[in-house]
């Protein structure tokens, strides 16, 4: 039997999570490099409803893993269901998107199987028959190529945006769907999750903004936010921030960009005093043009910037605001 | 409530990092600090103790330098500390780190174990969840609120894109704590003084060696990421930079 790759897609609230297609693309790329067979699994209370959509992609087979105990999501039930599937089907490599949900259960699943997870990968390499997974370390300042040293199954998760979901190849014909019933004994599930909710109505929809002026730790104190606000106003853009600024209460949470905030892709993203931690980058790397101002020339934000200004934002921002005003006034 | 907080010392956020001779790890002659989410985990433990009484114990692994993390925690109000002291702990993967912690606390009885949601160095986001599985305890991740009740606890999980969820769970349990769950306190002068008399139990590698195995994943090489984008540096005096930028905004990006 050839080695197989199993991609576990994610469904939430009755919808396939878009990031699932990125993991399918990753699986297809690894399958092409290694010659391994690609399969997929959908897990949930109503997995078969999503299986057809996944089966339309270029995969050899789709498993629809179902049990009423898989709704609502709990790490206990998901780990139990996937352990059964993986033990039965014996894939060599199991891939998942690095979502909050996957982070919640995949270390448990792998540990229960005596295996490890290479988490939050941004790519892979296939060198001399060896599979390496590339991941960011030290908040993106360095990258590492990591290999598995154990027997299969191997577990890896891919960061949001690491692969293009729209590049997931369609299959010539629909792949077969195999229904699998997960046996989850009473007492396995210990957590009782309540309804998912949104904290407050989001006052600002940053996803619609064409210009975003975003501020990070480099702003030092709350009173300095005004400086950046003036620039945002002069540019006619929205003010946004990285997580620590909102954690401090210097700007409301609905102005936060990143994995726990909003994901944006404006025409212009101006990052001021933002180092560019992975959690922030995933929320804005799709911006058409990124201008970064940071005093640390090695800040990871410069890796993805189109224009880099190494300097103190307190020196740069005031003259920039004046210059923008001048040009705008002059028409 | 008896709470264990797992803490880690990581290179300072703006510390310039250089590769060591193995090119698989960094040169360790940099400045270190407490992993930020772990500081929030400690703060939450201290607040829970203040509300419900109990004990806060902090644990870390790493060479002598990492004791600083424990000292700071004791100064902020933790009651005692456990230090798995050996340079070899730095190179352990998340599974082995969790195994070493589980071995070091096998004679303790905690109600809760907190970790930060991930570390700023490896960034695995796994150690807490693995520890829960090794102990056979339930867990919840990325926690923004904790409330004790008759049957255990109710926690608020942060989900993606601004969503949240309350989860009821029994004790004992492991929680990974999100940054921003609370406001951090500073150590007081008296706290720093008192910390000097608080116990730090040292655990040698040999004591937990039998519990850990070979790493199941290996960093083959570490490197400065290759740039995927062409970046244009804009230089000059602030006034010159402002002029150049506005010119680009107007004539190239056409957003002005």
Coordinates of C-alpha atoms in Angstrom, one line a residue:
Chain A
X1 CA 0.0 0.0 0.0
X2 CA 1.4 3.4 -0.9
X3 CA 2.0 6.0 1.8
X4 CA -0.9 8.4 2.3
X5 CA -1.3 12.0 3.4
X6 CA -4.5 12.7 5.3
X7 CA -5.8 16.3 5.3
X8 CA -8.3 17.0 8.0
X9 CA -10.5 19.9 6.9
X10 CA -12.3 22.2 9.3
X11 CA -16.0 23.0 9.4
X12 CA -17.5 25.5 11.8
X13 CA -21.0 26.5 12.3
X14 CA -22.2 24.6 9.3
X15 CA -19.6 26.0 6.9
X16 CA -16.2 24.7 5.7
X17 CA -13.5 26.9 7.0
X18 CA -11.9 28.6 3.9
X19 CA -8.5 27.8 5.3
X20 CA -9.2 24.1 4.7
X21 CA -8.6 24.7 1.0
X22 CA -5.2 26.0 1.7
X23 CA -4.4 22.7 3.6
X24 CA -5.7 20.7 0.6
X25 CA -3.4 22.7 -1.7
X26 CA -0.5 22.0 0.7
X27 CA -1.4 18.3 0.7
X28 CA -1.6 18.2 -3.1
X29 CA 1.9 19.8 -3.3
X30 CA 3.4 17.3 -0.9
X31 CA 1.7 14.5 -2.7
X32 CA 3.2 15.7 -6.0
X33 CA 6.7 15.9 -4.5
X34 CA 6.6 12.6 -2.7
X35 CA 4.3 10.5 -4.9
X36 CA 2.2 9.7 -1.8
X37 CA -1.6 9.4 -2.1
X38 CA -3.8 12.3 -0.8
X39 CA -6.9 11.7 1.2
X40 CA -9.1 14.0 3.2
X41 CA -11.3 13.8 6.3
X42 CA -14.3 15.8 7.4
X43 CA -15.2 15.5 11.1
X44 CA -18.4 16.6 12.7
X45 CA -22.0 15.9 13.6
X46 CA -23.0 16.3 9.9
X47 CA -19.7 15.6 8.1
X48 CA -21.3 14.0 5.0
X49 CA -22.9 17.3 4.1
X50 CA -19.4 18.8 3.5
X51 CA -17.8 15.7 2.2
X52 CA -19.0 16.1 -1.4
X53 CA -17.5 19.6 -1.6
X54 CA -14.1 18.2 -0.6
X55 CA -14.5 15.2 -2.8
X56 CA -14.7 17.5 -5.9
X57 CA -11.0 18.4 -5.3
X58 CA -8.1 16.2 -6.5
X59 CA -8.1 13.7 -3.6
X60 CA -8.2 9.9 -3.7
X61 CA -10.8 9.6 -1.0
X62 CA -12.8 11.5 1.6
X63 CA -13.7 10.2 5.0
X64 CA -16.8 11.6 6.6
X65 CA -16.3 11.0 10.3
X66 CA -19.6 11.4 12.1
X67 CA -21.0 11.0 15.6
X68 CA -23.7 13.1 17.4
X69 CA -21.0 13.5 20.1
X70 CA -18.9 15.6 17.7
X71 CA -21.4 18.5 18.1
X72 CA -20.6 20.9 19.6
X73 CA -16.8 20.7 19.2
X74 CA -14.9 19.4 22.2
X75 CA -11.2 18.5 22.2
X76 CA -12.0 15.2 23.9
X77 CA -14.4 14.0 21.1
X78 CA -12.3 15.3 18.2
X79 CA -9.2 13.6 19.5
X80 CA -11.0 10.4 20.1
X81 CA -12.7 10.3 16.7
X82 CA -9.5 11.2 14.8
X83 CA -7.4 8.7 16.8
X84 CA -9.8 5.9 15.7
X85 CA -9.6 7.0 12.0
X86 CA -5.8 7.4 12.0
X87 CA -5.3 4.1 13.7
X88 CA -7.5 2.4 11.2
X89 CA -6.3 4.1 8.0
X90 CA -2.6 4.5 9.0
X91 CA -1.7 7.6 7.0
X92 CA 2.0 8.5 7.1
X93 CA 1.3 12.3 7.3
X94 CA -1.7 14.1 8.8
X95 CA -2.1 17.8 7.8
X96 CA -4.4 20.4 9.3
X97 CA -4.8 24.1 9.2
X98 CA -3.3 25.9 12.3
X99 CA -6.6 27.3 13.5
X100 CA -7.6 27.9 17.1
X101 CA -9.7 24.8 17.0
X102 CA -6.9 22.6 15.7
X103 CA -4.5 24.1 18.3
X104 CA -7.0 23.0 20.9
X105 CA -7.0 19.3 20.0
X106 CA -4.1 18.3 17.8
X107 CA -1.4 18.2 20.5
X108 CA -3.7 16.0 22.6
X109 CA -4.4 13.7 19.6
X110 CA -0.7 13.3 18.8
X111 CA 0.3 12.8 22.4
X112 CA -2.4 10.1 22.8
X113 CA -0.8 8.4 19.8
X114 CA 2.8 8.9 21.2
X115 CA 3.7 11.3 18.4
X116 CA 4.6 14.9 17.8
X117 CA 3.2 17.8 15.9
X118 CA 5.3 20.2 13.8
X119 CA 2.9 23.2 14.3
X120 CA 2.3 26.5 12.5
X121 CA 4.3 25.6 9.3
X122 CA 4.6 28.0 6.4
X123 CA 6.0 25.5 3.8
X124 CA 7.7 22.3 3.2
X125 CA 10.8 21.0 1.4
X126 CA 11.5 17.5 0.0
X127 CA 15.2 17.0 -0.1
X128 CA 16.9 13.7 -0.9
X129 CA 13.8 11.8 0.0
X130 CA 13.5 13.7 3.3
X131 CA 10.4 15.8 4.2
X132 CA 11.2 19.0 6.0
X133 CA 8.7 21.5 7.3
X134 CA 9.5 25.2 7.5
X135 CA 8.2 27.1 10.4
X136 CA 8.9 30.5 11.9
X137 CA 10.6 30.9 15.2
X138 CA 11.4 33.7 17.5
X139 CA 8.3 35.6 16.3
X140 CA 9.3 35.4 12.7
X141 CA 12.9 36.7 13.1
X142 CA 14.2 33.2 12.1
X143 CA 12.9 30.3 10.2
X144 CA 13.6 26.6 10.8
X145 CA 13.5 23.5 8.7
X146 CA 12.2 20.7 10.9
X147 CA 12.1 17.0 10.3
X148 CA 10.2 14.2 12.1
X149 CA 12.5 11.7 13.8
X150 CA 9.7 9.3 14.9
X151 CA 7.7 6.6 13.1
X152 CA 4.5 7.6 11.3
X153 CA 1.9 9.0 11.7
X154 CA 3.4 12.5 11.5
X155 CA 1.3 15.5 12.3
X156 CA 1.8 19.0 10.9
X157 CA -0.3 22.1 10.8
X158 CA 0.0 25.0 8.3
X159 CA -0.4 28.7 9.1
X160 CA -3.3 30.6 7.7
X161 CA -2.2 32.0 4.3
X162 CA 0.8 29.6 3.9
X163 CA -0.8 28.2 0.7
X164 CA -3.3 29.5 -1.8
X165 CA -6.7 28.0 -1.2
X166 CA -7.9 29.0 -4.7
X167 CA -5.0 26.9 -6.1
X168 CA -6.5 23.6 -4.8
X169 CA -6.9 21.5 -7.9
X170 CA -10.2 20.0 -8.8
X171 CA -10.4 16.3 -9.5
X172 CA -11.3 14.8 -12.9
X173 CA -14.2 13.1 -11.2
X174 CA -15.6 13.2 -7.6
X175 CA -13.6 11.2 -5.2
X176 CA -15.4 8.4 -3.3
X177 CA -16.8 9.3 0.1
X178 CA -16.5 6.8 2.9
X179 CA -18.8 7.3 5.9
X180 CA -17.1 6.5 9.2
X181 CA -18.9 6.3 12.5
X182 CA -16.8 7.5 15.4
X183 CA -17.4 5.5 18.6
X184 CA -17.2 7.9 21.5
X185 CA -17.9 6.3 24.8
X186 CA -19.9 8.0 27.5
X187 CA -17.7 10.0 29.9
X188 CA -15.0 10.7 27.3
X189 CA -16.2 14.3 26.9
X190 CA -15.5 16.3 30.0
X191 CA -16.0 19.9 28.8
X192 CA -19.4 21.4 28.3
X193 CA -19.2 24.2 25.7
X194 CA -21.9 26.9 25.6
X195 CA -23.0 28.8 22.5
X196 CA -20.4 30.7 20.5
X197 CA -21.0 34.4 20.6
X198 CA -19.6 37.8 19.6
X199 CA -18.6 40.1 22.4
X200 CA -20.1 43.3 21.1
X201 CA -21.2 44.6 17.8
X202 CA -18.1 45.5 15.9
X203 CA -18.3 49.2 15.5
X204 CA -15.6 49.4 12.8
X205 CA -15.3 47.1 9.8
X206 CA -11.7 47.5 8.9
X207 CA -12.0 45.0 6.1
X208 CA -13.6 47.7 4.0
X209 CA -10.9 50.4 4.6
X210 CA -8.7 51.3 1.6
X211 CA -6.0 52.9 3.9
X212 CA -5.1 51.6 7.3
X213 CA -2.7 53.3 9.6
X214 CA -1.7 50.7 12.2
X215 CA 0.2 51.2 15.4
X216 CA 2.2 48.8 17.6
X217 CA 4.2 48.7 20.8
X218 CA 6.6 51.3 19.4
X219 CA 4.1 54.0 20.3
X220 CA 5.2 53.6 24.0
X221 CA 2.3 55.4 25.7
X222 CA -1.4 55.9 25.3
X223 CA -1.1 59.7 24.8
X224 CA 1.1 59.2 21.8
X225 CA -1.7 57.5 19.9
X226 CA -3.0 61.0 19.0
X227 CA 0.1 61.4 16.7
X228 CA -0.9 58.4 14.7
X229 CA -4.6 59.3 14.7
X230 CA -3.7 62.6 13.1
X231 CA -1.8 60.8 10.3
X232 CA -4.8 58.5 9.7
X233 CA -7.1 61.4 9.5
X234 CA -4.9 63.3 7.1
X235 CA -4.7 60.2 4.9
X236 CA -8.4 59.6 5.2
X237 CA -7.7 56.1 6.5
X238 CA -8.8 54.0 9.5
X239 CA -6.8 53.7 12.6
X240 CA -5.8 50.1 13.7
X241 CA -3.4 48.4 16.0
X242 CA -1.6 45.3 16.9
X243 CA -2.8 43.2 19.9
X244 CA -0.7 44.7 22.7
X245 CA -2.2 48.2 22.1
X246 CA -5.7 46.8 22.4
X247 CA -4.8 44.6 25.4
X248 CA -3.6 47.8 27.1
X249 CA -6.9 49.4 26.3
X250 CA -5.3 52.2 24.3
X251 CA -7.5 51.5 21.4
X252 CA -10.8 49.4 21.4
X253 CA -10.6 45.7 20.6
X254 CA -12.4 46.2 17.3
X255 CA -9.4 48.1 15.9
X256 CA -7.2 45.0 16.3
X257 CA -5.6 43.4 13.3
X258 CA -4.3 39.9 13.4
X259 CA -5.3 36.3 14.2
X260 CA -7.5 37.2 17.1
X261 CA -8.7 40.4 15.4
X262 CA -9.7 41.4 11.9
X263 CA -8.0 40.2 8.7
X264 CA -7.6 43.1 6.2
X265 CA -6.2 43.7 2.7
X266 CA -6.3 47.4 2.0
X267 CA -4.6 49.3 -0.8
X268 CA -2.2 50.8 1.8
X269 CA -1.2 49.4 5.1
X270 CA 1.1 51.7 7.1
X271 CA 2.7 49.8 10.0
X272 CA 4.1 52.1 12.7
X273 CA 6.2 50.7 15.5
X274 CA 4.9 47.2 14.8
X275 CA 7.6 44.5 15.0
X276 CA 5.5 42.1 12.9
X277 CA 4.8 39.1 15.1
X278 CA 3.3 36.2 13.2
X279 CA -0.1 36.8 14.8
X280 CA -0.2 40.3 13.4
X281 CA 1.2 39.4 10.0
X282 CA -1.5 36.8 9.2
X283 CA -4.0 39.6 9.5
X284 CA -2.5 42.1 7.1
X285 CA 0.0 40.4 4.7
X286 CA -2.6 40.5 1.9
X287 CA -2.4 44.3 1.8
X288 CA -1.5 45.6 -1.6
X289 CA 1.2 48.0 -0.4
X290 CA 2.8 47.8 3.0
X291 CA 4.9 50.6 4.4
X292 CA 6.7 49.9 7.7
X293 CA 8.4 52.3 10.1
X294 CA 10.4 50.6 12.8
X295 CA 13.5 51.5 14.7
X296 CA 14.7 47.9 14.7
X297 CA 16.2 47.2 11.2
X298 CA 15.7 43.5 11.8
X299 CA 12.0 43.7 12.7
X300 CA 10.1 40.9 10.9
X301 CA 7.6 43.5 9.5
X302 CA 10.3 44.5 7.0
X303 CA 10.3 41.0 5.5
X304 CA 6.9 41.8 4.0
X305 CA 7.2 45.5 3.6
X306 CA 7.2 47.2 0.1
X307 CA 8.7 50.3 1.6
X308 CA 10.9 50.2 4.7
X309 CA 11.8 53.1 6.9
X310 CA 14.3 52.3 9.6
X311 CA 13.7 55.0 12.2
X312 CA 11.9 56.3 15.1
X313 CA 8.2 56.8 14.5
X314 CA 8.2 59.9 16.7
X315 CA 10.6 61.5 14.2
X316 CA 8.9 60.3 11.0
X317 CA 5.2 60.6 11.7
X318 CA 4.8 64.4 12.4
X319 CA 6.5 65.6 9.3
X320 CA 4.7 62.9 7.3
X321 CA 1.3 64.1 8.6
X322 CA 2.3 67.7 7.7
X323 CA 3.4 66.7 4.2
X324 CA 0.2 64.8 3.5
X325 CA -1.9 67.8 4.7
X326 CA 0.1 70.1 2.5
X327 CA -0.3 68.0 -0.6
X328 CA -4.0 67.4 0.0
X329 CA -4.6 71.2 0.6
X330 CA -2.7 72.0 -2.6
X331 CA -4.9 69.6 -4.5
Chain B
X1 CA -7.1 26.6 44.8
X2 CA -3.6 25.3 44.2
X3 CA -2.4 26.5 40.9
X4 CA 0.8 25.7 39.0
X5 CA 2.0 28.2 36.4
X6 CA 4.4 27.0 33.7
X7 CA 6.7 29.8 32.7
X8 CA 9.5 30.3 30.2
X9 CA 12.4 32.6 29.7
X10 CA 12.7 33.8 26.1
X11 CA 15.1 36.2 24.3
X12 CA 13.9 39.8 24.7
X13 CA 11.6 41.0 21.9
X14 CA 14.1 43.3 20.3
X15 CA 17.2 41.3 21.0
X16 CA 19.3 40.8 17.9
X17 CA 19.6 37.1 17.3
X18 CA 22.7 35.3 15.8
X19 CA 23.0 31.6 14.9
X20 CA 25.5 29.5 16.9
X21 CA 28.1 27.2 15.3
X22 CA 25.5 24.4 14.8
X23 CA 23.3 26.7 12.8
X24 CA 20.4 24.9 14.4
X25 CA 20.1 27.2 17.4
X26 CA 20.9 30.8 18.4
X27 CA 23.8 32.1 20.3
X28 CA 22.6 32.4 23.8
X29 CA 24.5 35.5 24.8
X30 CA 21.4 37.7 24.5
X31 CA 19.1 39.4 27.0
X32 CA 16.2 37.4 28.2
X33 CA 12.7 38.1 29.6
X34 CA 9.6 36.3 30.7
X35 CA 7.6 34.9 27.8
X36 CA 4.8 37.5 27.7
X37 CA 1.7 35.2 27.7
X38 CA 3.2 33.4 30.8
X39 CA 3.3 36.7 32.7
X40 CA -0.5 37.0 32.1
X41 CA -0.9 33.3 33.2
X42 CA 1.0 34.1 36.5
X43 CA -1.1 37.3 37.0
X44 CA -4.3 35.3 36.6
X45 CA -3.1 32.6 39.1
X46 CA -2.4 35.3 41.6
X47 CA -5.8 36.9 41.2
X48 CA -7.5 33.5 41.5
X49 CA -5.6 32.9 44.7
X50 CA -6.6 36.3 46.1
X51 CA -10.2 35.5 45.4
X52 CA -10.3 31.8 46.6
X53 CA -7.2 31.5 48.7
X54 CA -4.7 28.7 48.0
X55 CA -1.2 28.5 46.7
X56 CA 0.6 29.6 43.5
X57 CA 3.6 27.5 42.4
X58 CA 5.7 28.5 39.4
X59 CA 7.8 26.1 37.3
X60 CA 10.3 26.6 34.6
X61 CA 13.0 24.6 32.8
X62 CA 16.4 25.8 31.5
X63 CA 19.9 26.8 32.6
X64 CA 20.7 28.9 35.7
X65 CA 19.8 32.1 33.9
X66 CA 16.1 31.1 33.7
X67 CA 15.8 31.3 37.5
X68 CA 15.3 35.0 37.0
X69 CA 11.8 34.2 35.7
X70 CA 11.0 32.4 39.0
X71 CA 12.5 35.1 41.1
X72 CA 10.3 37.7 39.4
X73 CA 7.2 35.5 39.9
X74 CA 8.0 35.0 43.6
X75 CA 8.4 38.8 44.0
X76 CA 5.0 39.3 42.4
X77 CA 3.4 36.9 44.9
X78 CA 3.9 33.3 43.9
X79 CA 4.5 31.1 47.0
X80 CA 7.2 28.8 45.8
X81 CA 9.0 27.6 42.6
X82 CA 10.3 24.6 40.8
X83 CA 13.3 24.9 38.6
X84 CA 14.3 22.0 36.2
X85 CA 17.8 23.2 35.9
X86 CA 19.9 22.1 33.0
X87 CA 20.9 23.6 29.6
X88 CA 19.6 20.4 27.9
X89 CA 16.0 21.5 28.7
X90 CA 16.3 24.3 26.2
X91 CA 16.5 21.8 23.3
X92 CA 13.6 19.6 24.3
X93 CA 10.5 19.5 22.0
X94 CA 7.1 20.3 23.4
X95 CA 6.3 16.7 24.2
X96 CA 9.5 16.1 26.2
X97 CA 9.1 19.4 28.0
X98 CA 5.6 18.4 29.1
X99 CA 6.9 15.0 30.1
X100 CA 9.6 16.5 32.2
X101 CA 7.1 18.9 33.9
X102 CA 4.7 16.0 34.6
X103 CA 7.5 14.0 36.2
X104 CA 8.7 16.9 38.3
X105 CA 5.2 17.5 39.8
X106 CA 4.1 13.8 40.2
X107 CA 3.9 14.1 44.0
X108 CA 1.9 17.4 43.9
X109 CA -1.9 17.9 43.8
X110 CA -2.8 20.9 41.8
X111 CA -6.4 22.1 41.0
X112 CA -5.3 24.0 38.0
X113 CA -2.3 24.3 35.7
X114 CA -1.8 27.5 33.6
X115 CA 0.5 28.1 30.7
X116 CA 0.8 31.0 28.3
X117 CA -0.9 30.2 25.1
X118 CA 2.4 29.9 23.2
X119 CA 6.1 30.9 23.6
X120 CA 7.8 33.7 21.7
X121 CA 10.8 31.5 20.9
X122 CA 9.6 28.1 19.6
X123 CA 5.9 29.2 19.2
X124 CA 4.6 25.6 19.3
X125 CA 1.5 26.4 21.2
X126 CA 1.4 22.8 22.4
X127 CA 3.0 22.3 25.8
X128 CA -0.1 23.0 27.9
X129 CA -2.4 20.7 25.9
X130 CA 0.2 17.9 25.9
X131 CA 0.6 18.2 29.6
X132 CA -3.2 17.9 30.1
X133 CA -3.2 14.7 28.0
X134 CA -0.2 13.2 29.9
X135 CA -2.0 13.9 33.2
X136 CA -5.3 12.7 31.9
X137 CA -6.9 16.1 32.7
X138 CA -9.3 18.1 30.6
X139 CA -8.0 21.4 29.1
X140 CA -9.1 24.5 27.4
X141 CA -7.0 26.9 25.3
X142 CA -6.7 30.7 24.7
X143 CA -8.6 31.6 27.8
X144 CA -9.8 35.2 28.5
X145 CA -11.8 34.6 31.8
X146 CA -12.0 32.1 34.6
X147 CA -14.8 31.7 37.1
X148 CA -14.9 29.1 39.8
X149 CA -18.3 27.4 40.5
X150 CA -19.6 24.4 42.5
X151 CA -18.8 21.9 39.8
X152 CA -15.5 23.2 38.6
X153 CA -14.9 26.2 36.5
X154 CA -16.4 28.2 33.7
X155 CA -13.9 29.6 31.3
X156 CA -14.1 32.0 28.3
X157 CA -12.3 30.7 25.3
X158 CA -11.3 33.1 22.6
X159 CA -12.1 31.9 19.1
X160 CA -11.1 33.4 15.8
X161 CA -12.5 36.6 14.2
X162 CA -13.9 38.1 17.4
X163 CA -15.9 35.1 18.6
X164 CA -15.9 33.7 22.1
X165 CA -17.3 30.7 23.9
X166 CA -17.9 29.8 27.5
X167 CA -17.0 26.3 28.5
X168 CA -17.8 24.5 31.8
X169 CA -15.3 22.0 32.9
X170 CA -14.3 20.0 36.0
X171 CA -11.2 20.3 38.0
X172 CA -8.3 19.5 37.9
X173 CA -7.7 21.1 34.5
X174 CA -5.1 22.7 32.3
X175 CA -5.7 26.2 30.8
X176 CA -3.6 28.1 28.3
X177 CA -3.9 31.8 28.9
X178 CA -4.3 34.5 26.3
X179 CA -2.3 37.8 26.6
X180 CA -4.6 40.6 27.8
X181 CA -6.8 38.5 30.1
X182 CA -5.9 40.9 32.9
X183 CA -3.6 43.8 33.8
X184 CA -0.2 42.8 34.9
X185 CA 1.1 44.0 38.3
X186 CA 4.5 45.1 39.2
X187 CA 6.6 43.5 41.9
X188 CA 6.7 45.7 45.1
X189 CA 9.8 46.4 47.0
X190 CA 8.5 44.3 49.9
X191 CA 7.6 41.5 47.5
X192 CA 11.1 41.5 46.1
X193 CA 12.5 41.3 49.7
X194 CA 10.1 38.5 50.6
X195 CA 11.0 36.5 47.5
X196 CA 14.5 36.0 48.8
X197 CA 13.1 33.7 51.5
X198 CA 10.7 31.7 49.3
X199 CA 11.7 28.2 48.4
X200 CA 12.9 27.2 44.9
X201 CA 13.0 23.4 44.5
X202 CA 15.7 22.4 42.0
X203 CA 15.2 19.4 39.8
X204 CA 18.2 18.0 38.0
X205 CA 18.0 16.5 34.5
X206 CA 18.8 13.0 36.0
X207 CA 15.6 13.1 38.2
X208 CA 13.3 13.4 35.1
X209 CA 15.5 11.6 32.6
X210 CA 13.6 8.4 32.7
X211 CA 10.4 10.2 31.9
X212 CA 11.6 11.8 28.7
X213 CA 12.8 10.2 25.4
X214 CA 14.4 11.3 22.2
X215 CA 12.8 14.4 20.6
X216 CA 10.3 13.3 18.0
X217 CA 11.1 16.4 15.8
X218 CA 14.4 17.9 15.0
X219 CA 15.5 21.4 13.9
X220 CA 17.7 20.6 10.9
X221 CA 18.7 24.2 10.4
X222 CA 17.8 27.7 11.5
X223 CA 18.2 30.7 9.2
X224 CA 17.2 34.2 8.5
X225 CA 14.1 33.9 6.4
X226 CA 14.5 34.6 2.7
X227 CA 12.6 37.6 1.6
X228 CA 9.8 37.0 -0.8
X229 CA 9.2 40.7 -1.4
X230 CA 11.4 43.4 -2.9
X231 CA 11.6 46.0 -0.3
X232 CA 12.6 49.6 -1.1
X233 CA 14.4 51.4 1.7
X234 CA 13.5 55.0 2.1
X235 CA 16.2 57.0 3.8
X236 CA 17.1 60.5 4.6
X237 CA 16.1 63.1 7.3
X238 CA 12.6 62.8 8.6
X239 CA 11.5 65.7 6.3
X240 CA 13.1 64.1 3.3
X241 CA 11.5 60.7 4.1
X242 CA 8.1 62.4 4.5
X243 CA 8.5 64.1 1.0
X244 CA 9.6 60.8 -0.6
X245 CA 6.8 58.9 0.9
X246 CA 4.1 61.4 0.0
X247 CA 5.4 61.4 -3.6
X248 CA 5.0 57.6 -3.7
X249 CA 1.6 57.7 -2.1
X250 CA 0.5 60.2 -4.7
X251 CA 2.2 59.2 -7.9
X252 CA 2.9 55.4 -7.5
X253 CA 0.2 54.1 -5.2
X254 CA -2.3 56.8 -6.1
X255 CA -4.0 56.9 -2.8
X256 CA -3.6 60.6 -2.2

